[in-house]
Amino acid sequence: MFVRTILFLLLTTSSALLFADEPSMGPIIEDYGPTYPIDYRDVPLAEGFTFRVVFDAGAYPGEVDSLNSELVSVARYLNMHGRNGVPLENMDIAVVLHGNALKGALSDPAYESRYQTKNPNLDLLQKLDAVGVKFYACGQSMHFRGFEKKELIGPVKVGLSAMTMLTVLQSDGYALLP
């Protein structure tokens, strides 16, 4: 019995050490945006600072049945700051969708009619919307790609262009994250 207990303790301790460097999901967006806590950082996060950022999302790396990694980066941003002590109310996040990334904001019927698969980004977009992330679509990209406003999911607002939205948001104090 003693040998089994020692063996069990060794296995559980060593496996905990093996997996200590694994990223984890959450705490703000569950199931997306894995991050690490960084306890050894030299630059502290300013208390009370509001992180106002706009993500310039123009690419859609990967296949049509995979998540857009640019949207996953938004979840990572929220999770890494939340995990390291920044409250959600101190994060003001906007995403400007244009170019190929815009297809990720299509409803399931619109996406499926074009790509023969459901939109893999909808769950993530809904979770981001639920925590207050704002989405803006480039009106120019919509026309070039033949997308109609009624095909976009609810939280996405249409602007004149991505260039216009990025200019307006930056002049309103949002830092650009390309």
PDB file of C-alpha atoms in Angstrom, residues 7-78:
ATOM      1  CA  LEU A   7       4.014   5.896  -6.850  1.00  0.00           C
ATOM      2  CA  PHE A   8       0.698   7.780  -7.079  1.00  0.00           C
ATOM      3  CA  LEU A   9       2.226  10.912  -5.526  1.00  0.00           C
ATOM      4  CA  LEU A  10       5.199  10.786  -7.869  1.00  0.00           C
ATOM      5  CA  LEU A  11       3.005  10.392 -10.940  1.00  0.00           C
ATOM      6  CA  THR A  12       0.576  13.161 -10.025  1.00  0.00           C
ATOM      7  CA  THR A  13       3.337  15.561  -8.989  1.00  0.00           C
ATOM      8  CA  SER A  14       5.410  14.951 -12.111  1.00  0.00           C
ATOM      9  CA  SER A  15       2.393  15.229 -14.421  1.00  0.00           C
ATOM     10  CA  ALA A  16       1.416  18.505 -12.756  1.00  0.00           C
ATOM     11  CA  LEU A  17       4.910  19.800 -13.438  1.00  0.00           C
ATOM     12  CA  LEU A  18       4.807  18.529 -17.012  1.00  0.00           C
ATOM     13  CA  PHE A  19       1.587  20.376 -17.747  1.00  0.00           C
ATOM     14  CA  ALA A  20       2.325  23.530 -15.750  1.00  0.00           C
ATOM     15  CA  ASP A  21       3.373  25.292 -18.929  1.00  0.00           C
ATOM     16  CA  GLU A  22       0.200  24.468 -20.834  1.00  0.00           C
ATOM     17  CA  PRO A  23      -1.961  27.445 -21.809  1.00  0.00           C
ATOM     18  CA  SER A  24      -5.483  27.577 -20.451  1.00  0.00           C
ATOM     19  CA  MET A  25      -8.757  29.058 -21.645  1.00  0.00           C
ATOM     20  CA  GLY A  26     -10.744  31.789 -19.959  1.00  0.00           C
ATOM     21  CA  PRO A  27     -11.347  33.482 -17.621  1.00  0.00           C
ATOM     22  CA  ILE A  28     -13.344  35.847 -19.854  1.00  0.00           C
ATOM     23  CA  ILE A  29     -13.930  33.874 -23.067  1.00  0.00           C
ATOM     24  CA  GLU A  30     -14.241  30.167 -22.317  1.00  0.00           C
ATOM     25  CA  ASP A  31     -13.243  27.643 -25.008  1.00  0.00           C
ATOM     26  CA  TYR A  32     -11.224  30.192 -27.026  1.00  0.00           C
ATOM     27  CA  GLY A  33      -8.049  32.222 -26.731  1.00  0.00           C
ATOM     28  CA  PRO A  34      -5.582  30.143 -24.719  1.00  0.00           C
ATOM     29  CA  THR A  35      -3.076  32.141 -22.666  1.00  0.00           C
ATOM     30  CA  TYR A  36      -0.461  31.856 -19.944  1.00  0.00           C
ATOM     31  CA  PRO A  37      -0.204  33.810 -16.704  1.00  0.00           C
ATOM     32  CA  ILE A  38       3.069  35.747 -16.677  1.00  0.00           C
ATOM     33  CA  ASP A  39       4.083  36.116 -13.039  1.00  0.00           C
ATOM     34  CA  TYR A  40       7.708  37.013 -13.787  1.00  0.00           C
ATOM     35  CA  ARG A  41       7.017  40.100 -15.908  1.00  0.00           C
ATOM     36  CA  ASP A  42       9.138  43.183 -15.293  1.00  0.00           C
ATOM     37  CA  VAL A  43       6.536  45.681 -16.495  1.00  0.00           C
ATOM     38  CA  PRO A  44       3.483  45.811 -14.243  1.00  0.00           C
ATOM     39  CA  LEU A  45       0.012  46.385 -15.632  1.00  0.00           C
ATOM     40  CA  ALA A  46      -1.191  49.836 -14.625  1.00  0.00           C
ATOM     41  CA  GLU A  47      -4.044  49.674 -12.127  1.00  0.00           C
ATOM     42  CA  GLY A  48      -7.182  51.441 -13.264  1.00  0.00           C
ATOM     43  CA  PHE A  49      -5.931  51.785 -16.856  1.00  0.00           C
ATOM     44  CA  THR A  50      -8.552  51.264 -19.566  1.00  0.00           C
ATOM     45  CA  PHE A  51      -7.276  49.220 -22.482  1.00  0.00           C
ATOM     46  CA  ARG A  52      -9.030  50.731 -25.521  1.00  0.00           C
ATOM     47  CA  VAL A  53      -7.950  48.775 -28.582  1.00  0.00           C
ATOM     48  CA  VAL A  54      -9.176  48.207 -32.105  1.00  0.00           C
ATOM     49  CA  PHE A  55      -8.237  45.028 -33.943  1.00  0.00           C
ATOM     50  CA  ASP A  56      -7.703  45.423 -37.690  1.00  0.00           C
ATOM     51  CA  ALA A  57      -9.035  42.059 -38.917  1.00  0.00           C
ATOM     52  CA  GLY A  58      -8.611  41.729 -42.666  1.00  0.00           C
ATOM     53  CA  ALA A  59      -7.329  38.200 -43.170  1.00  0.00           C
ATOM     54  CA  TYR A  60      -8.914  34.790 -42.826  1.00  0.00           C
ATOM     55  CA  PRO A  61      -6.010  32.385 -42.533  1.00  0.00           C
ATOM     56  CA  GLY A  62      -7.036  28.768 -42.916  1.00  0.00           C
ATOM     57  CA  GLU A  63      -9.924  26.936 -44.482  1.00  0.00           C
ATOM     58  CA  VAL A  64     -13.572  28.022 -44.499  1.00  0.00           C
ATOM     59  CA  ASP A  65     -14.432  25.335 -41.929  1.00  0.00           C
ATOM     60  CA  SER A  66     -11.856  26.606 -39.414  1.00  0.00           C
ATOM     61  CA  LEU A  67     -11.919  29.468 -36.935  1.00  0.00           C
ATOM     62  CA  ASN A  68     -10.481  32.786 -38.022  1.00  0.00           C
ATOM     63  CA  SER A  69      -7.294  33.121 -35.964  1.00  0.00           C
ATOM     64  CA  GLU A  70      -7.673  36.915 -35.992  1.00  0.00           C
ATOM     65  CA  LEU A  71     -10.907  36.547 -34.014  1.00  0.00           C
ATOM     66  CA  VAL A  72      -9.246  34.054 -31.668  1.00  0.00           C
ATOM     67  CA  SER A  73      -6.626  36.766 -31.004  1.00  0.00           C
ATOM     68  CA  VAL A  74      -9.386  39.013 -29.656  1.00  0.00           C
ATOM     69  CA  ALA A  75     -10.352  36.271 -27.179  1.00  0.00           C
ATOM     70  CA  ARG A  76      -6.676  35.809 -26.286  1.00  0.00           C
ATOM     71  CA  TYR A  77      -6.315  39.536 -25.619  1.00  0.00           C
ATOM     72  CA  LEU A  78      -9.295  39.516 -23.258  1.00  0.00           C
TER      73      LEU A  78
END
